[in-house]
Coordinates of C-alpha atoms and ligand atoms in Angstrom, one line a residue:
X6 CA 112.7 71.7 151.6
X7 CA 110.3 69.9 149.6
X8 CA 108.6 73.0 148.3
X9 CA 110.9 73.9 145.9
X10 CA 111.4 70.9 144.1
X11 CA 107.8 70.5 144.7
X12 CA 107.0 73.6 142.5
X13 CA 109.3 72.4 139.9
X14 CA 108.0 68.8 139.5
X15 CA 104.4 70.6 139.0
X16 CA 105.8 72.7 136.2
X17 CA 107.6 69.4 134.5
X18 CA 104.1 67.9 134.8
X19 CA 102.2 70.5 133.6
X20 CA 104.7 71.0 130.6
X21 CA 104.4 67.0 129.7
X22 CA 100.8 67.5 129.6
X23 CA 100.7 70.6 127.9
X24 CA 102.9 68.6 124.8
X25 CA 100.6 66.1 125.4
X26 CA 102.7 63.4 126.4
X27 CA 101.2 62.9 129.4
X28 CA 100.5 59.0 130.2
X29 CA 97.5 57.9 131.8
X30 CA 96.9 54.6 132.6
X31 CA 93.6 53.0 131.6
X32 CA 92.1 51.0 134.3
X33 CA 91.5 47.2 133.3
X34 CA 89.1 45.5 135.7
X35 CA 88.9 41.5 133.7
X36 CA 92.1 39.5 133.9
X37 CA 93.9 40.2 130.9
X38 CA 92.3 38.8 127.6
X39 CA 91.2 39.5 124.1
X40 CA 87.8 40.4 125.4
X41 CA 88.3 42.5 128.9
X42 CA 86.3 45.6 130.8
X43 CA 87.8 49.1 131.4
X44 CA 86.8 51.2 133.8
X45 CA 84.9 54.0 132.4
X46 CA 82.9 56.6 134.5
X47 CA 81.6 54.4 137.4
X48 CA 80.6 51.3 135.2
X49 CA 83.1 48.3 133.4
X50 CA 82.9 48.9 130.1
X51 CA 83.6 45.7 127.7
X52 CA 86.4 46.6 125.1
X53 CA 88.5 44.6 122.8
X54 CA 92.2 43.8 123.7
X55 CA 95.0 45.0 120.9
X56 CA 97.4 46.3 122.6
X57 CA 98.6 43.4 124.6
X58 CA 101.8 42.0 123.9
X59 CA 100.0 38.9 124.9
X60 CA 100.6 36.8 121.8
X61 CA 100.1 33.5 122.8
X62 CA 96.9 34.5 124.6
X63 CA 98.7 32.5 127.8
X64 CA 97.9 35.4 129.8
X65 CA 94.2 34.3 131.6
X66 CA 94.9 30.5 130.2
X67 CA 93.3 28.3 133.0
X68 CA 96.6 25.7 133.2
X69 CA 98.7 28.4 134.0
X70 CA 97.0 30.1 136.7
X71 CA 96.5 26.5 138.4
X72 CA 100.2 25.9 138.1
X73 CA 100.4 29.4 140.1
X74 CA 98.4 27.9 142.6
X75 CA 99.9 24.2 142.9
X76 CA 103.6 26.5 143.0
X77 CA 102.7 28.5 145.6
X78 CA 101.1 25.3 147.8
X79 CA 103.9 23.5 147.2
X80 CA 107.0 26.5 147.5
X81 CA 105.2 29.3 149.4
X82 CA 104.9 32.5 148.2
X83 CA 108.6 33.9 148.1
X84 CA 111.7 33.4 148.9
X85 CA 112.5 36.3 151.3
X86 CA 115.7 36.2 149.8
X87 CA 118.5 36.7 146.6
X88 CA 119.4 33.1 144.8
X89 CA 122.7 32.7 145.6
X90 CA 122.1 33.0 149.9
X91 CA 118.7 31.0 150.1
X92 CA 116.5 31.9 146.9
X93 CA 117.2 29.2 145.0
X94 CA 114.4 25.8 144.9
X95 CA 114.5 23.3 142.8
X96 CA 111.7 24.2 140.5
X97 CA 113.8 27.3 139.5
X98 CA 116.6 25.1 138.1
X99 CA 113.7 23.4 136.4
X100 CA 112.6 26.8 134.8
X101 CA 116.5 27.4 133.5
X102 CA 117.1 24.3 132.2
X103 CA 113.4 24.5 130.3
X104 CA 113.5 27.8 128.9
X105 CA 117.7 26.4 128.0
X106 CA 115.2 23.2 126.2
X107 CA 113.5 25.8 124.3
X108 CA 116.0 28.0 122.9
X109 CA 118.6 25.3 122.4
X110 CA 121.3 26.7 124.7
X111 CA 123.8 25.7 126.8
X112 CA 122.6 27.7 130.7
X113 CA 120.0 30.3 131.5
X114 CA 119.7 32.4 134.4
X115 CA 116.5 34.1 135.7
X116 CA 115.7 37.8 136.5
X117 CA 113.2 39.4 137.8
X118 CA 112.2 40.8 134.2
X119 CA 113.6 41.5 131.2
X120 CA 114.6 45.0 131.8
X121 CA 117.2 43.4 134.7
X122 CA 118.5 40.7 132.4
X123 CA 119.7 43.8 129.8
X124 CA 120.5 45.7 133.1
X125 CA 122.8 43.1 134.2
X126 CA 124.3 42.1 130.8
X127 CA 127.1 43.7 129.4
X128 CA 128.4 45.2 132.5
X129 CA 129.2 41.7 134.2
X130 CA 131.0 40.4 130.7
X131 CA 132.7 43.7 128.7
X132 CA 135.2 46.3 130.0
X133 CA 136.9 49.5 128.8
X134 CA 138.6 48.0 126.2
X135 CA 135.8 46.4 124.4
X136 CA 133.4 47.6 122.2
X137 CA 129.1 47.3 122.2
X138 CA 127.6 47.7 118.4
X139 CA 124.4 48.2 119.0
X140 CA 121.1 49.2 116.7
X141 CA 119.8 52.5 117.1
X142 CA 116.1 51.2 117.8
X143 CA 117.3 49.0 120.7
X144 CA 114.9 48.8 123.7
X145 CA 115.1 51.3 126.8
X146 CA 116.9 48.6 128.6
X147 CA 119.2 47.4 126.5
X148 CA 120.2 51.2 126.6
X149 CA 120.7 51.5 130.1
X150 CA 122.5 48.1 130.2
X151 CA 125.3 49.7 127.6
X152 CA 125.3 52.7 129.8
X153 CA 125.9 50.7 132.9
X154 CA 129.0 49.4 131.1
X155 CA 132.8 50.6 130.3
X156 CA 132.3 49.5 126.7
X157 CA 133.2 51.6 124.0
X158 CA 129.9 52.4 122.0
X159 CA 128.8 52.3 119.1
X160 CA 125.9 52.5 117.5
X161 CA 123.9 51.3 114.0
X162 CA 120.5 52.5 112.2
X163 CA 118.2 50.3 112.1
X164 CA 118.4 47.4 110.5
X165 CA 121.5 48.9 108.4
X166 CA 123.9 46.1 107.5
X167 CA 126.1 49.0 105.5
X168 CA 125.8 51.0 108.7
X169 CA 126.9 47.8 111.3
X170 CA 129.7 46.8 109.0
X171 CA 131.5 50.3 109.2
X172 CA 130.8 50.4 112.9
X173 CA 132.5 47.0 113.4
X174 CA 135.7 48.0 111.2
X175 CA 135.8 50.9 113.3
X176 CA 135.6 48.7 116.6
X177 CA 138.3 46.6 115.6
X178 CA 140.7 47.8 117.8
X179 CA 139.0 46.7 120.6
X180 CA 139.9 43.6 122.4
X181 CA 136.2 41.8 122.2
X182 CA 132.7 43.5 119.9
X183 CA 129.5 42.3 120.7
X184 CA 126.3 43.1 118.6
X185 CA 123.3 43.9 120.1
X186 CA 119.8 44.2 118.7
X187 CA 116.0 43.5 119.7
X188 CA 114.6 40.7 117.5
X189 CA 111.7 42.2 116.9
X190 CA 111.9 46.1 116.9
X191 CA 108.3 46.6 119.0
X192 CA 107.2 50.5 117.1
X193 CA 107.3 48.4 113.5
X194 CA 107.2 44.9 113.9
X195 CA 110.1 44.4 111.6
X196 CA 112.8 41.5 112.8
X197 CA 116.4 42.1 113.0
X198 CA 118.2 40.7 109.8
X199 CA 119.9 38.4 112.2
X200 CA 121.6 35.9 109.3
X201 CA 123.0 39.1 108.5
X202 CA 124.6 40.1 111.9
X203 CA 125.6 36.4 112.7
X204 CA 127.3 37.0 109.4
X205 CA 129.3 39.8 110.1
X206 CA 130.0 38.9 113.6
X207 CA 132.1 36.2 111.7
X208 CA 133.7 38.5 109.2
X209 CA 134.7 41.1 112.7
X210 CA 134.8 38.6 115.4
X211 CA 132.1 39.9 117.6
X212 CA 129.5 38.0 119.1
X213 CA 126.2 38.4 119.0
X214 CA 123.0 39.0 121.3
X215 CA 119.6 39.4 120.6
X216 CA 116.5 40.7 122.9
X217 CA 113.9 38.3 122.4
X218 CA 110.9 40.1 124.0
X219 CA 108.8 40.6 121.0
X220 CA 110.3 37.7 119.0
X221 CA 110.2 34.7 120.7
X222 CA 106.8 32.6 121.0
X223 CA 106.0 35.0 118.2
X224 CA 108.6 34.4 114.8
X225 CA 110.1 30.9 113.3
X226 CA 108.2 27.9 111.7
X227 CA 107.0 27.1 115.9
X228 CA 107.6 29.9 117.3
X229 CA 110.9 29.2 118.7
X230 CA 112.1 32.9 117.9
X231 CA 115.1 34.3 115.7
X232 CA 117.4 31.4 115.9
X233 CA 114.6 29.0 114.1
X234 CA 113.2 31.9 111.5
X235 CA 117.2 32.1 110.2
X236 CA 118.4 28.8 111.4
X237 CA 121.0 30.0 113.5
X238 CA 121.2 27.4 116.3
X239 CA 124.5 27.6 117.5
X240 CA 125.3 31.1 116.0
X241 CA 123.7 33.5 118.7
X242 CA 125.6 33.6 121.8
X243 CA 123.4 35.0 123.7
X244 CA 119.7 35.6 124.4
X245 CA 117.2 37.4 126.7
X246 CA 113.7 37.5 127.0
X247 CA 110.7 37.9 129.4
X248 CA 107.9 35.7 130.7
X249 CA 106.0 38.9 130.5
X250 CA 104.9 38.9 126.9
X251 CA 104.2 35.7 125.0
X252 CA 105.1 33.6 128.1
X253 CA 102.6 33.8 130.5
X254 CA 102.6 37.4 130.4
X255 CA 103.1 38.0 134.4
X256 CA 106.7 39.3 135.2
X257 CA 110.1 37.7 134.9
X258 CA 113.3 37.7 132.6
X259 CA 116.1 35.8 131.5
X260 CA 119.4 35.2 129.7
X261 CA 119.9 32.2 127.8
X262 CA 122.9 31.1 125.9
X263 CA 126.9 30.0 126.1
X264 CA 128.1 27.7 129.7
X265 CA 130.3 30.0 130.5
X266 CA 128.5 33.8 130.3
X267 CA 126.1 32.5 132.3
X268 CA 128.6 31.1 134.6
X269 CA 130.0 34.8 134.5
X270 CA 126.6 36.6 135.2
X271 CA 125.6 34.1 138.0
X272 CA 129.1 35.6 139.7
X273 CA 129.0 39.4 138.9
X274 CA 125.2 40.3 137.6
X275 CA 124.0 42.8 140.2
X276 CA 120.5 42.4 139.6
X277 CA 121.0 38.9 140.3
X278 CA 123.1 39.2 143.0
X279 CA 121.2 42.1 144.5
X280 CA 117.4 41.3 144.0
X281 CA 115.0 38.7 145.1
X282 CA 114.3 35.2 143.5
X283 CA 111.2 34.5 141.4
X284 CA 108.6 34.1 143.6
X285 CA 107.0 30.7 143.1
X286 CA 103.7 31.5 141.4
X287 CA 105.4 32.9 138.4
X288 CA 108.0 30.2 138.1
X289 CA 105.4 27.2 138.2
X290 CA 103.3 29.3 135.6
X291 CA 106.5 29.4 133.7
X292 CA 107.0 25.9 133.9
X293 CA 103.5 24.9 132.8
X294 CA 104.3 27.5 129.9
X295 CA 107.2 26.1 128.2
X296 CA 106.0 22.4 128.9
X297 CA 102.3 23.4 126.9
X298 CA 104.6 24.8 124.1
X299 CA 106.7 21.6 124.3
X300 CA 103.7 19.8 123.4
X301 CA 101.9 21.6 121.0
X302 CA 102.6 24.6 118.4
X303 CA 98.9 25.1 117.9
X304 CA 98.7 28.5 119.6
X305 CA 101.6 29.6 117.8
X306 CA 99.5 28.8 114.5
X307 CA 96.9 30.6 115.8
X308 CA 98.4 33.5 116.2
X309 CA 100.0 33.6 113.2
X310 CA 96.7 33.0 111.3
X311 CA 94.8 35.6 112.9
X312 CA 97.8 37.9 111.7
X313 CA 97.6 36.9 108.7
X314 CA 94.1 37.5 108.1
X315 CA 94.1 40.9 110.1
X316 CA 96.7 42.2 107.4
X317 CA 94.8 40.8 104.5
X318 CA 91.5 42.4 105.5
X319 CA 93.0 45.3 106.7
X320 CA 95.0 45.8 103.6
X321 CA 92.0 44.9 101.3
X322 CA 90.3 48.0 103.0
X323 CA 93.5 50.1 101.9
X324 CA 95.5 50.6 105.1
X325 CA 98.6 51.2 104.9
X326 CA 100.5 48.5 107.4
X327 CA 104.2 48.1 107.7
X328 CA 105.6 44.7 106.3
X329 CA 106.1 42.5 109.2
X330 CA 106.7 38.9 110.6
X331 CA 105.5 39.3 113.9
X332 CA 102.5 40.4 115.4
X333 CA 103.1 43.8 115.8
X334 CA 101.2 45.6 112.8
X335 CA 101.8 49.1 112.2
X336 CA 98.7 50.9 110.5
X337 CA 100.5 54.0 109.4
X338 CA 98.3 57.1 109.5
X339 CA 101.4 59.7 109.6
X340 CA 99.8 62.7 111.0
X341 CA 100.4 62.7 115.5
X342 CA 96.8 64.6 115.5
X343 CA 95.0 61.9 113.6
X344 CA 97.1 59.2 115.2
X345 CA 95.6 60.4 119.0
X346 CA 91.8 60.7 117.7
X347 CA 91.5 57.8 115.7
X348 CA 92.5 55.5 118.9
X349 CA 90.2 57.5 121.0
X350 CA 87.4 56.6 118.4
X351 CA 88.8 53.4 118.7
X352 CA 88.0 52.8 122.0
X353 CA 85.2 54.5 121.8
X354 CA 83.9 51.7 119.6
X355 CA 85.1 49.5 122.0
X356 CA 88.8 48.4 120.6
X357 CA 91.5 49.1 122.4
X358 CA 94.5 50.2 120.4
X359 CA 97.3 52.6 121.2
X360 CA 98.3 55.5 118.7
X361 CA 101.9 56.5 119.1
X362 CA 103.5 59.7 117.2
X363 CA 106.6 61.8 118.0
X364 CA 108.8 61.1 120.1
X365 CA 108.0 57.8 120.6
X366 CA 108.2 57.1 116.5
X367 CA 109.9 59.4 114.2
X368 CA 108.2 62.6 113.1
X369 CA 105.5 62.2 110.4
X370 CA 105.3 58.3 111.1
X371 CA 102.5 58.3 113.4
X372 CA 100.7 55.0 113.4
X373 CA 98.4 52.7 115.4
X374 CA 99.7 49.9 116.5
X375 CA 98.1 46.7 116.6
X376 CA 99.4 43.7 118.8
X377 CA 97.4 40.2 117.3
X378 CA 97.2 37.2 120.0
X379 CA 96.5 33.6 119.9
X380 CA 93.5 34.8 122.6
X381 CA 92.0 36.7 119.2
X382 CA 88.9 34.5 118.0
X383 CA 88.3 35.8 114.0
X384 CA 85.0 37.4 114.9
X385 CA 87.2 39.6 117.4
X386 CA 89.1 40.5 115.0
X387 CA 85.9 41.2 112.5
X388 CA 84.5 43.5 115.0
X389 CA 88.4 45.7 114.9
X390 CA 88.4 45.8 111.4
X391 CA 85.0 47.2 110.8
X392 CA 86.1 49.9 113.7
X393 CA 89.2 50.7 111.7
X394 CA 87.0 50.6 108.6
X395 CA 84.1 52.8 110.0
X396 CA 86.5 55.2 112.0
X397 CA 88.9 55.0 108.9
X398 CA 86.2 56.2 106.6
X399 CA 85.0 59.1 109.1
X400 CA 88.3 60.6 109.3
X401 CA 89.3 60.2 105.8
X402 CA 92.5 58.1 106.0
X403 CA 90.4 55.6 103.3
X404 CA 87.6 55.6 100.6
Ligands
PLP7 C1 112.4 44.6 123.7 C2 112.2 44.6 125.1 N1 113.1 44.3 126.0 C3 113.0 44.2 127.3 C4 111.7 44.6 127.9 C5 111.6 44.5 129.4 O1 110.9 43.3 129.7 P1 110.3 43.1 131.2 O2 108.9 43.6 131.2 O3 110.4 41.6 131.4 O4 111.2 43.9 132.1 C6 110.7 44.9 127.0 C7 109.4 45.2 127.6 O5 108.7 46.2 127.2 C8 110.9 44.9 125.6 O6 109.9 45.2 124.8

């Protein structure tokens, strides 16, 4: 039986490869910081880390990992179950109600990670006779979570207030719209114009959700995410967002936002219903997370300063970098060929960054995208510019 399909696979694989979009993972062997080894050949070779969407730096921080520990003495190390038969302890209600502290929301529940919390979203609250408006540069799991649901569809360009006003006229026959859009769009670094959409969800009745992967920890005066960067408290219904990223940057997701969708998706979200509990580890880590950001913004201002002088230097050198607010950067080099070799020389020099071209980015926008982190130290960040600049000058893309 198996040989047929077998022989197929090999072909798919050997096709991917052939337009090279085969991905191969790089072996890390350092817990995850700004300064980690690779495995290279049979030695650890020490490289630079910036392409971790590890923006607060949280992800090696001491306090965290002892948290981890402290959970897992105190709770074990799972629940051998779903929440809702005999997954739930009390320091999980502690994480929902902190993580409702920090966005300013009525309820959260917890996933397993962000991908389940879009997974388990619009099926559990929309049927055939409403309508998801949703931007065209929406994350993979947002896009399976429309799939998943009845919804009619429709769909905006990026960004395109012109283009998400026509789709919600058209979705006025519907009985309810909601809008949905990443915060911060994770190829450009650009933030959703969410005063905007809250805007418009007034003008067409809809209401509004917002992915905070990429945007919360990350954009607002502290770091609080959309809702403090546009002042929208109140205006976002609902939220979701991952303790993989700026949070801790293990694993775990959430949904954040009215009483009563939450309510909903604790009775029908199937990977809630249908998937294990948090183990305690990540939860304590979580907790120790939000109540560090509680205290203090100061990593936040770190980050935000070592974006701010990676841009200036970068764009003193000549770079071209995509206007942003987060701490994605974009350094646009346009040609896929160039994109590819310039991160290999990259990490050749020792900085890890990741080109990205077509498909993964529209055709002729190749680029190297740069993730900044409150782990970054400014001499870090010295020794990636003068890569860029050396490796920059080598293959032409400046003077
Ligand atoms: C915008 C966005 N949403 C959701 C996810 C999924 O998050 P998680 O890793 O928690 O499943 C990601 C992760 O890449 C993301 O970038």
């Amino acid at each position: 039986m198996y040989g047929k399909i077998k022989d197929f696979l090999a072909k798919e694989l050997q096709d991917t490869r052939e337009a090279g979009l085969y991905k191969e993972e790089r072996i890390i062997t350092s817990k995850q910081s700004a300064e980690i080894t690779i495995k290279d050949g049979d030695r650890d070779k020490p490289v630079l880390n910036f392409c971790a969407n590890n923006y607060l730096g949280l992800a090696d921080h001491k306090e965290l990992i002892q948290a981890a520990k402290e959970a897992m003495d105190r709770r074990g190390n799972g629940l051998a179950s779903v929440r809702f038969i005999c997954g739930t302890q009390d320091i999980h209600k502690e994480l929902e109600a902190a993580i409702s502290d920090y966005f300013k929301t009525d309820d959260t529940i917890l996933y397993a990670a962000c991908f389940d919390a879009n997974g388990g979203l619009f099926g559990s609250l929309l049927g055939e006779e409403d309508a998801i408006i949703s931007d065209s540069l929406n994350h993979a799991s947002i896009i399976d979570g429309v799939r998943l649901c009845k919804a009619k569809r429709y769909r905006y360009a990026n960004g395109d207030m012109e283009d998400l006003e026509v789709q919600l006229k058209a979705a006025q026959e519907q009985r309810f719209r909601i809008i949905v859009t990443d915060g911060v769009f994770s190829m450009d670094g650009n933030v959703a114009p969410m005063d905007k959409i809250c805007d418009l969800a007034d003008k067409y009745d809809a209401l509004v959700m917002v992915d905070e992967c990429h945007s919360a920890g990350v954009v607002g005066k502290t770091g609080h995410g959309v809702a403090e960067l546009f002042d929208l408290y109140g205006r976002i219904d609902i939220f979701t967002g991952t303790l993989g990223k700026a949070f801790g940057g293990a694993v775990g997701g959430f949904t954040t936002g009215r009483k009563e969708i939450i309510d909903i998706l604790r009775q029908r979200s199937r990977p809630y219903l249908f998937s294990n509990s948090l183990p305690p580890s990540v939860v304590g880590a979580g907790l120790k997370t939000f109540s560090l950001l509680k205290e203090s913004d100061a990593l936040h201002t770190k980050l935000m300063d070592n974006v701010r002088y990676f841009r200036e230097k970068m764009q003193s050198l000549g770079f071209d970098i995509k206007p942003t607010q987060s701490a994605i950067c974009a350094v646009m080099l346009y040609d896929a060929p160039l994109s590819q070799k310039f991160a290999a020389r990259m990490q050749e020099e020792g900085i890890y960054v990741t080109g990205f071209c077509y498909p993964v980015v529209p055709k002729n926008e190749a680029r190297i995208r740069v993730q900044l982190s409150a782990a970054h130290e400014h001499k870090h960040i010295d020794r990636c510019v003068a890569a860029f600049e050396k490796i920059g000058k080598e293959l032409g893309v400046i003077k």
